mmCIF file of C-alpha atoms in Angstrom:
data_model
loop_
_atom_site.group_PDB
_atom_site.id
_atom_site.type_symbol
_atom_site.label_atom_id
_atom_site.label_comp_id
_atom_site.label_asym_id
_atom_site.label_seq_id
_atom_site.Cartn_x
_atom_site.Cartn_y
_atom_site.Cartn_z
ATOM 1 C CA UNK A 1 223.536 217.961 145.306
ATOM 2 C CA UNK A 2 226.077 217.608 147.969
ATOM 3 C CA UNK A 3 229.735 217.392 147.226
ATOM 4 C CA UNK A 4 232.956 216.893 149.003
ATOM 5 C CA UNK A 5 236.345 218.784 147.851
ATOM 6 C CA UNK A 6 239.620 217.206 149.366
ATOM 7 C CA UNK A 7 242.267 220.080 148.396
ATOM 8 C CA UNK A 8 244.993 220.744 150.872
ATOM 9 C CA UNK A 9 246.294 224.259 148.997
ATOM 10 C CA UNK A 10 243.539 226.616 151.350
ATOM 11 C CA UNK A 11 242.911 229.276 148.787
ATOM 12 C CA UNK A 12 241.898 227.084 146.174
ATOM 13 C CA UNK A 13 239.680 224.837 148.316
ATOM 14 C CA UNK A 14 238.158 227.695 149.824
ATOM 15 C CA UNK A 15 237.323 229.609 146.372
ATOM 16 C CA UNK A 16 236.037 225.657 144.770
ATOM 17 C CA UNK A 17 234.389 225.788 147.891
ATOM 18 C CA UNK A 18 232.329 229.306 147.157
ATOM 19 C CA UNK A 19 231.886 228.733 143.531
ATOM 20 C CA UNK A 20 230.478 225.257 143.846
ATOM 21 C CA UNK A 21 228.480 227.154 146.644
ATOM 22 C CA UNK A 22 226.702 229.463 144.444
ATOM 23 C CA UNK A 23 226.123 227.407 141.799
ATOM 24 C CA UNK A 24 223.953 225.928 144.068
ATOM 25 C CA UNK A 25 225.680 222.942 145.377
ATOM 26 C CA UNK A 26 226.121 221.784 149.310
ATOM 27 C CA UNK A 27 229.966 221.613 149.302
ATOM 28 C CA UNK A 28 232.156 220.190 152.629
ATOM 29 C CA UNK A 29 235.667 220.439 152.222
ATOM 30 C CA UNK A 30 238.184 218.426 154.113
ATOM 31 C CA UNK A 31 242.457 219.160 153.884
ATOM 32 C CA UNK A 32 243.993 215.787 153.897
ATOM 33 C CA UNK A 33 243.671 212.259 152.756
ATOM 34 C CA UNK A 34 242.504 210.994 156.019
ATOM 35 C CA UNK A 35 239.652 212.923 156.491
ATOM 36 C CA UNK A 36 238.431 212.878 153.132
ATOM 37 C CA UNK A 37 238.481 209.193 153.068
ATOM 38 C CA UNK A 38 236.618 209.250 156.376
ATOM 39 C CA UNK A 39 233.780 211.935 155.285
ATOM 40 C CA UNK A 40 233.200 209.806 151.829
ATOM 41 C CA UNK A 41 232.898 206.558 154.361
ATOM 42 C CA UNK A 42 230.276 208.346 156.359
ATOM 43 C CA UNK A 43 228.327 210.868 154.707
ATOM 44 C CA UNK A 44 226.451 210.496 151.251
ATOM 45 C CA UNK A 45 227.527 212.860 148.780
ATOM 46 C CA UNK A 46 226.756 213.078 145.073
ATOM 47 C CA UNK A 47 230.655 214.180 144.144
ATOM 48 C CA UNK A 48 234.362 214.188 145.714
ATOM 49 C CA UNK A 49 236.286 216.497 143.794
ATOM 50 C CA UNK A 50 240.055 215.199 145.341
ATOM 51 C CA UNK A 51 243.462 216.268 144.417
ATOM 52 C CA UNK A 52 246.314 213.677 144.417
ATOM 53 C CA UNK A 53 249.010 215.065 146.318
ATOM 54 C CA UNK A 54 247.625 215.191 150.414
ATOM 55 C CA UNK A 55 249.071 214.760 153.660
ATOM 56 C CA UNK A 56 248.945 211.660 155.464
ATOM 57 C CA UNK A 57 247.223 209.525 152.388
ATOM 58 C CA UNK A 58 247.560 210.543 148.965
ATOM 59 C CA UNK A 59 244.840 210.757 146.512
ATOM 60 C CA UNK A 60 245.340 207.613 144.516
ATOM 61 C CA UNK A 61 244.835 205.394 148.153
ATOM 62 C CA UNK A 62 242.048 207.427 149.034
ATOM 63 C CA UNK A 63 239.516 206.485 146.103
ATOM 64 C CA UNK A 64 241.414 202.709 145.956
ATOM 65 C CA UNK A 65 240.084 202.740 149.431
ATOM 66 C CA UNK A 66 236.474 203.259 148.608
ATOM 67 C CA UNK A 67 236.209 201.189 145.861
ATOM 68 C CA UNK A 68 237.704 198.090 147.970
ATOM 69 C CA UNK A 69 234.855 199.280 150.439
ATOM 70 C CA UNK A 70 231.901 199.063 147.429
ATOM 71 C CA UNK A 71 231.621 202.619 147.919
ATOM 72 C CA UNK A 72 231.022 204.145 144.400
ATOM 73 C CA UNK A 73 230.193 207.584 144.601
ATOM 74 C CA UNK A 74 231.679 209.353 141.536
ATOM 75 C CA UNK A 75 235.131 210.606 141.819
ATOM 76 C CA UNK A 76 236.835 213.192 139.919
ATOM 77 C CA UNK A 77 240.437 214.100 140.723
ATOM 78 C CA UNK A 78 241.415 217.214 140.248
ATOM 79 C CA UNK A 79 245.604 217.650 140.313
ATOM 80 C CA UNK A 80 248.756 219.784 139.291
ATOM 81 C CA UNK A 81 249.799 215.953 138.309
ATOM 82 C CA UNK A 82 249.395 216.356 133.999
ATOM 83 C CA UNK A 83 251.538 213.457 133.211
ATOM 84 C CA UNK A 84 249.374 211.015 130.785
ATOM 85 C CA UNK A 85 250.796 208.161 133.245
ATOM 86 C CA UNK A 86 249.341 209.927 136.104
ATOM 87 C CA UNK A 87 245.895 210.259 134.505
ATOM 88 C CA UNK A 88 246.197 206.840 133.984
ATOM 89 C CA UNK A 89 247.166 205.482 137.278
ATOM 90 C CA UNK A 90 244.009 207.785 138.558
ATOM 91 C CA UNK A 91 241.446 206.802 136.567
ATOM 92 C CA UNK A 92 242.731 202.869 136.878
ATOM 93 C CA UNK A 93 242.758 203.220 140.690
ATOM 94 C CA UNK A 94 238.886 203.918 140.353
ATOM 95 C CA UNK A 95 238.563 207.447 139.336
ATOM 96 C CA UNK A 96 235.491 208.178 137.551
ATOM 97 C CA UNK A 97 237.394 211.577 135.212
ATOM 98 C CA UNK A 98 240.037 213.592 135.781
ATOM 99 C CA UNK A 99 241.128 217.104 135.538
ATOM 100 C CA UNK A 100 244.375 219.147 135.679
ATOM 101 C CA UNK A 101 245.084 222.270 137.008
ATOM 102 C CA UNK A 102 245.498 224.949 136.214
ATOM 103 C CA UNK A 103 241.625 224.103 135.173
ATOM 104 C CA UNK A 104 238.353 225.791 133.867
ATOM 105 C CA UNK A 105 235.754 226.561 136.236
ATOM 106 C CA UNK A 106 233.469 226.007 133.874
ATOM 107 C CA UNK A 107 234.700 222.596 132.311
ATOM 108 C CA UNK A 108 234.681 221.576 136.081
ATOM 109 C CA UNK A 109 230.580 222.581 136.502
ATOM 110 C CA UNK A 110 230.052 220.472 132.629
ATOM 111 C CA UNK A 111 231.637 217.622 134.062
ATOM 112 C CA UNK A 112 229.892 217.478 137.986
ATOM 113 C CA UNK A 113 227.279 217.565 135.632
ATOM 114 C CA UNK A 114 227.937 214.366 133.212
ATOM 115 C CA UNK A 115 229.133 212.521 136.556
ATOM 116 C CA UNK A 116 225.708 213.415 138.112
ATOM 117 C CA UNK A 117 223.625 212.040 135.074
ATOM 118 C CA UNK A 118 225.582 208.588 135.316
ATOM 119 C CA UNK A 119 225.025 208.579 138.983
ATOM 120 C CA UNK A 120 226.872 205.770 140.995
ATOM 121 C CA UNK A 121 226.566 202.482 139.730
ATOM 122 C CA UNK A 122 228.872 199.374 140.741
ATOM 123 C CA UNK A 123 231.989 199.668 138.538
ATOM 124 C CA UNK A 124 234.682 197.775 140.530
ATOM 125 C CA UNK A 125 238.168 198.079 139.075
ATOM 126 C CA UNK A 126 238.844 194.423 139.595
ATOM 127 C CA UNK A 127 236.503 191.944 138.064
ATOM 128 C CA UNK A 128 235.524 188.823 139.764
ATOM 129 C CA UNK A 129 233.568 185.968 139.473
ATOM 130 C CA UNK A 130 233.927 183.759 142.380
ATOM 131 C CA UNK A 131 238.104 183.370 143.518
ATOM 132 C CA UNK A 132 238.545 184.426 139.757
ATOM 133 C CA UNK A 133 240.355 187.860 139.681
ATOM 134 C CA UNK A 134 241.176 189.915 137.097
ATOM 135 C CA UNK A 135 242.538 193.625 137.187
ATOM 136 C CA UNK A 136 242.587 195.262 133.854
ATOM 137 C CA UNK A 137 245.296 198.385 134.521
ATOM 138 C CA UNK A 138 247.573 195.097 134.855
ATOM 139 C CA UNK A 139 246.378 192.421 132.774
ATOM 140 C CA UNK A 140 246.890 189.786 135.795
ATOM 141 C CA UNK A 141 244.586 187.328 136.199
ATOM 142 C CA UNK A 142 244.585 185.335 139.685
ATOM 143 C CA UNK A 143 242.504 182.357 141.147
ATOM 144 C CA UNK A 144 242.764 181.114 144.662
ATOM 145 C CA UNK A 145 246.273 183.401 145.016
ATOM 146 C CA UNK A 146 247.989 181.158 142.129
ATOM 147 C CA UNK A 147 248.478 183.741 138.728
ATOM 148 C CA UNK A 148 247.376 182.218 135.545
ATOM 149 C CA UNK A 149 249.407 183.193 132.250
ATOM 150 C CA UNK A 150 247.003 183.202 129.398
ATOM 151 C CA UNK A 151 247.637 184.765 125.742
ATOM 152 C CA UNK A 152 246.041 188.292 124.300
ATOM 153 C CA UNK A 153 242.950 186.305 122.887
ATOM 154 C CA UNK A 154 241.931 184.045 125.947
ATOM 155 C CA UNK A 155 242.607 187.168 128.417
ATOM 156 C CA UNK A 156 240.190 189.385 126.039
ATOM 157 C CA UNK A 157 237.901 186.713 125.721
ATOM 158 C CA UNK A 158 237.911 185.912 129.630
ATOM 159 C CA UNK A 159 237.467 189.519 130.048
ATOM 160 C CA UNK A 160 234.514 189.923 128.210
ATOM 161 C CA UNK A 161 233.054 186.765 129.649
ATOM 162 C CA UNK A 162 233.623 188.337 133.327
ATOM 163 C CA UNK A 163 232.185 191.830 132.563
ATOM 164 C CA UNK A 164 228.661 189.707 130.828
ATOM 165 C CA UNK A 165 229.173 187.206 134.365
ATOM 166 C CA UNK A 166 226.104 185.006 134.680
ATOM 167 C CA UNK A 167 224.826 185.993 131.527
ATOM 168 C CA UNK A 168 224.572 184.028 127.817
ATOM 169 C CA UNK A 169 227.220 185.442 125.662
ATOM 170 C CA UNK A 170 226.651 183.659 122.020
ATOM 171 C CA UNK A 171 229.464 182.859 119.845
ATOM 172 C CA UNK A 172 228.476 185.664 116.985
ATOM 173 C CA UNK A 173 228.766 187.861 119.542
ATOM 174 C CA UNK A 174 232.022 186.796 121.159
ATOM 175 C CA UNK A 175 233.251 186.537 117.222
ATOM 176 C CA UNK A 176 232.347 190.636 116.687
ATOM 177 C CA UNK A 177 233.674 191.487 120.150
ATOM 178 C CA UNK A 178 237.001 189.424 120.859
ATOM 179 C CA UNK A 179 237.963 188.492 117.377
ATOM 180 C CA UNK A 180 238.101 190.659 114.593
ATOM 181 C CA UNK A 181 234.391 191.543 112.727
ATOM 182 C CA UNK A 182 235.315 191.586 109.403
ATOM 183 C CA UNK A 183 237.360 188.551 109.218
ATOM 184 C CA UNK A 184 235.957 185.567 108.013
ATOM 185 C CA UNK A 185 236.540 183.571 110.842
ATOM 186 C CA UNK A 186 234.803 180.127 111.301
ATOM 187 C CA UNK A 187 232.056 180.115 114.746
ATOM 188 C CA UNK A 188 233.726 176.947 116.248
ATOM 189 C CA UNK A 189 237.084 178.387 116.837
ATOM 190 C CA UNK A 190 235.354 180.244 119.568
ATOM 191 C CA UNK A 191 235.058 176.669 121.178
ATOM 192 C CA UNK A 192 238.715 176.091 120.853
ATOM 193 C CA UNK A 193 239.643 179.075 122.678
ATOM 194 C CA UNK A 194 236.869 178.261 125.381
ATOM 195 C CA UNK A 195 238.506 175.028 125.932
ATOM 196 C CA UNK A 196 241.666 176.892 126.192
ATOM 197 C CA UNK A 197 240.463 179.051 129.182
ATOM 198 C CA UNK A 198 238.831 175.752 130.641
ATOM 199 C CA UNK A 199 242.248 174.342 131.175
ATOM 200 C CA UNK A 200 243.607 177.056 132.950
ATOM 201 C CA UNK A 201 241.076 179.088 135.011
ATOM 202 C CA UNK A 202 238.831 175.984 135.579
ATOM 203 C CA UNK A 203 240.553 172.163 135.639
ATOM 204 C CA UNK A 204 243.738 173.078 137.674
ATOM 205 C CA UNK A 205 241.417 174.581 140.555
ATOM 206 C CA UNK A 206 238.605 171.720 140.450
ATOM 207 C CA UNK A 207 236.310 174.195 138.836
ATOM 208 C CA UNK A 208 233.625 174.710 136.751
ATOM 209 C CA UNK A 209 232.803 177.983 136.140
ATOM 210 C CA UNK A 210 233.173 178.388 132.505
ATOM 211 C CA UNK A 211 230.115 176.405 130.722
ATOM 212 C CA UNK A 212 228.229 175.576 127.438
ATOM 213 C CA UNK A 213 224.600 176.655 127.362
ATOM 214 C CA UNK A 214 222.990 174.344 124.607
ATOM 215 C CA UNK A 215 221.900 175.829 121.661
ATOM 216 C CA UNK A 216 222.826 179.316 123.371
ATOM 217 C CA UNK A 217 226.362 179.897 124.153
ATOM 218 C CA UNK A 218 228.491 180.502 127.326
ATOM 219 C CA UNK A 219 228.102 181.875 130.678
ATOM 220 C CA UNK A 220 230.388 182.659 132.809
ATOM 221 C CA UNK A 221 229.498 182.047 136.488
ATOM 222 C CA UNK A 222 230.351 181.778 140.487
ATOM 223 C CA UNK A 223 229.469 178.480 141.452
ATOM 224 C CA UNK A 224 229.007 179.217 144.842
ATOM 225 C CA UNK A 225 225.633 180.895 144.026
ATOM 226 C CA UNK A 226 224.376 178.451 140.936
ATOM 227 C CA UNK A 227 221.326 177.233 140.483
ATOM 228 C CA UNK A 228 221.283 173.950 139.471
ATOM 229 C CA UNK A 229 218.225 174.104 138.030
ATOM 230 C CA UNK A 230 219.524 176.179 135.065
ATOM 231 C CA UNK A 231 220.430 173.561 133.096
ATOM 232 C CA UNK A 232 224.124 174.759 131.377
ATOM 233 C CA UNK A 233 227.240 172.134 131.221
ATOM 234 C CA UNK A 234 230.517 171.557 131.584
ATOM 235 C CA UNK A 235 231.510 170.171 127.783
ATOM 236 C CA UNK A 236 231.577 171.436 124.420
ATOM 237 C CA UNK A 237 231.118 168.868 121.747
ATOM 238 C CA UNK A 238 232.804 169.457 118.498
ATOM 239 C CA UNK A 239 233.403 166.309 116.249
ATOM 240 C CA UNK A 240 237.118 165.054 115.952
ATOM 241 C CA UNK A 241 237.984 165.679 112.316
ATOM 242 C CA UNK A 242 236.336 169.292 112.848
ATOM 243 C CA UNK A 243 238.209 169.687 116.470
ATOM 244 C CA UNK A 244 240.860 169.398 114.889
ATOM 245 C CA UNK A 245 240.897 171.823 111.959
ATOM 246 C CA UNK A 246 239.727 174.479 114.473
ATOM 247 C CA UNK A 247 242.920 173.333 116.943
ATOM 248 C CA UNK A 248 244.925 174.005 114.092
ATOM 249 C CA UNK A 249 243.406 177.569 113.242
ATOM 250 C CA UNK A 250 243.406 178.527 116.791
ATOM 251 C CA UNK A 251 247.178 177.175 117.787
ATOM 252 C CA UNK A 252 247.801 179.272 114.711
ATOM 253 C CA UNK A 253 246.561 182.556 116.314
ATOM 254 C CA UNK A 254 247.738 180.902 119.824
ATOM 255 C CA UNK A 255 251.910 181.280 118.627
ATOM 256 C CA UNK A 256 251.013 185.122 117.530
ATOM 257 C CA UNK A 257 249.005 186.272 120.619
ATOM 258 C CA UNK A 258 251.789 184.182 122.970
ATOM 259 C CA UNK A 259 254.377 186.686 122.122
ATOM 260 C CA UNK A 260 251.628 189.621 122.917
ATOM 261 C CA UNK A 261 251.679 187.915 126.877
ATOM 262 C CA UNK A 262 251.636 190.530 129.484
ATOM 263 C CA UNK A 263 252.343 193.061 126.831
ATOM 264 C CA UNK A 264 250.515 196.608 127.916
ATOM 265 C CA UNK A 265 250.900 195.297 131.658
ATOM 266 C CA UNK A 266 250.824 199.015 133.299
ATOM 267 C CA UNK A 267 252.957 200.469 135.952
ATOM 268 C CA UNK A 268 251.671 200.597 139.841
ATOM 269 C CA UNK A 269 250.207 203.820 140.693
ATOM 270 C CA UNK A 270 252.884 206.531 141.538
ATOM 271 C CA UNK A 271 251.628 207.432 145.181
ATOM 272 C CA UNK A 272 252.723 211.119 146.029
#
């Protein structure tokens, strides 16, 4: 296993170097932001154990930086930083765990070891699905550049939709995942609230991204790589009496989750 430390303070990056060292591990160890960004661009390692606060580029713009670049190799910072805000803004800039010192050498070795048995799969920070954007430290949700405003329920429901993209999501399951499981909450209001995202991440832009499988569910797609021959549509079809019971319920839940808008929306990363 090859790993890369990015520790400016030389005593400590030369002792994580050692220890990592005889535990086995092939360990390079660069001093500043720059050049750690520039070894993780070039060489493959398994690990970059990086501390936040570096000359020239901090630590937060450093693994922001690879993950921009589709460079996933598992991250772990390792800072002096022990604010909950900071281990926040970290692991929301694309850090895969975080640790503060003063730290346990042997916590350290447990968790190089979890990291190593997830290995590096694509985990962008920002979902998308065609010009659709959304970032989840921020709760922002962008198409073409313009910023849609939805309420808590369509943004959870549009963010479950987006992290299942291209695949069949049925309405039991958006039910137990979005709304709450144990209330006894009629199917077809999912519809409602699918219509609801229709109008605002889809009509305004000339879109169709967002459609009804028959007999399925929904899938939510980029339509620059569809396959026509796949058969979904555009159009739920709910009868009017029903349509609008289930407008009713939903514009119920819609006044409660409007006031929830942009609530939790975090902070920007602190760089240092």
């Amino acid at each position: 296993m090859r790993i890369l430390v990015v520790e400016d303070e030389p005593r400590l990056g030369r002792a994580l170097q050692r220890g990592l060292t005889a535990e086995g591990y092939r360990v390079d160890l660069a001093t500043d932001g720059i050049d750690g960004l520039e070894a993780a661009r070039h060489e493959a390692y398994d690990t970059v154990i990086l501390d936040i606060m570096l000359p020239r580029l901090s630590g937060y713009r450093v693994v922001r930086t690879l993950r921009e670049e589709g460079i996933w190799v598992p991250v772990l910072i390792l800072s002096a930083k022990d604010g909950e805000y900071d281990e926040a803004d970290g692991l929301d800039c694309g850090a895969d765990d975080y640790l503060t010192k003063p730290f346990s050498f042997v916590v350290l070795l447990a968790r190089l070891r979890a990291l190593h048995r997830r290995g590096a799969p694509e985990r962008p920070t920002v979902l998308a699905v065609g010009s659709l954007r959304l970032d989840p430290a921020s709760r922002r949700v962008v198409r073409d550049d313009t910023e849609i405003t939805l309420t808590a329920r369509e943004y959870a429901l549009l963010e479950y939709l987006m992290r299942r993209q291209d695949q069949v999501v049925t309405k039991i399951e958006l039910l137990d995942r979005v709304w709450d499981a144990g209330a006894d909450t009629d199917p077809n209001v999912v519809e409602v609230y699918v219509g609801y995202l229709r109008r605002k991440i889809d009509q305004p832009f000339g879109r169709h991204s967002l459609q009804t499988v028959r007999g399925a569910g929904y899938r939510l797609f980029d339509e620059t790589k569809a396959d026509p021959s796949r058969g979904a549509t555009g159009a739920d079809t709910i009868d009017d009496i029903d349509g609008d019971v289930f407008a009713n319920e939903a514009a119920a839940a819609e006044s409660a989750d409007t006031a929830e808008t942009g609530a939790g929306r975090a902070p920007a990363p602190r760089e240092a």
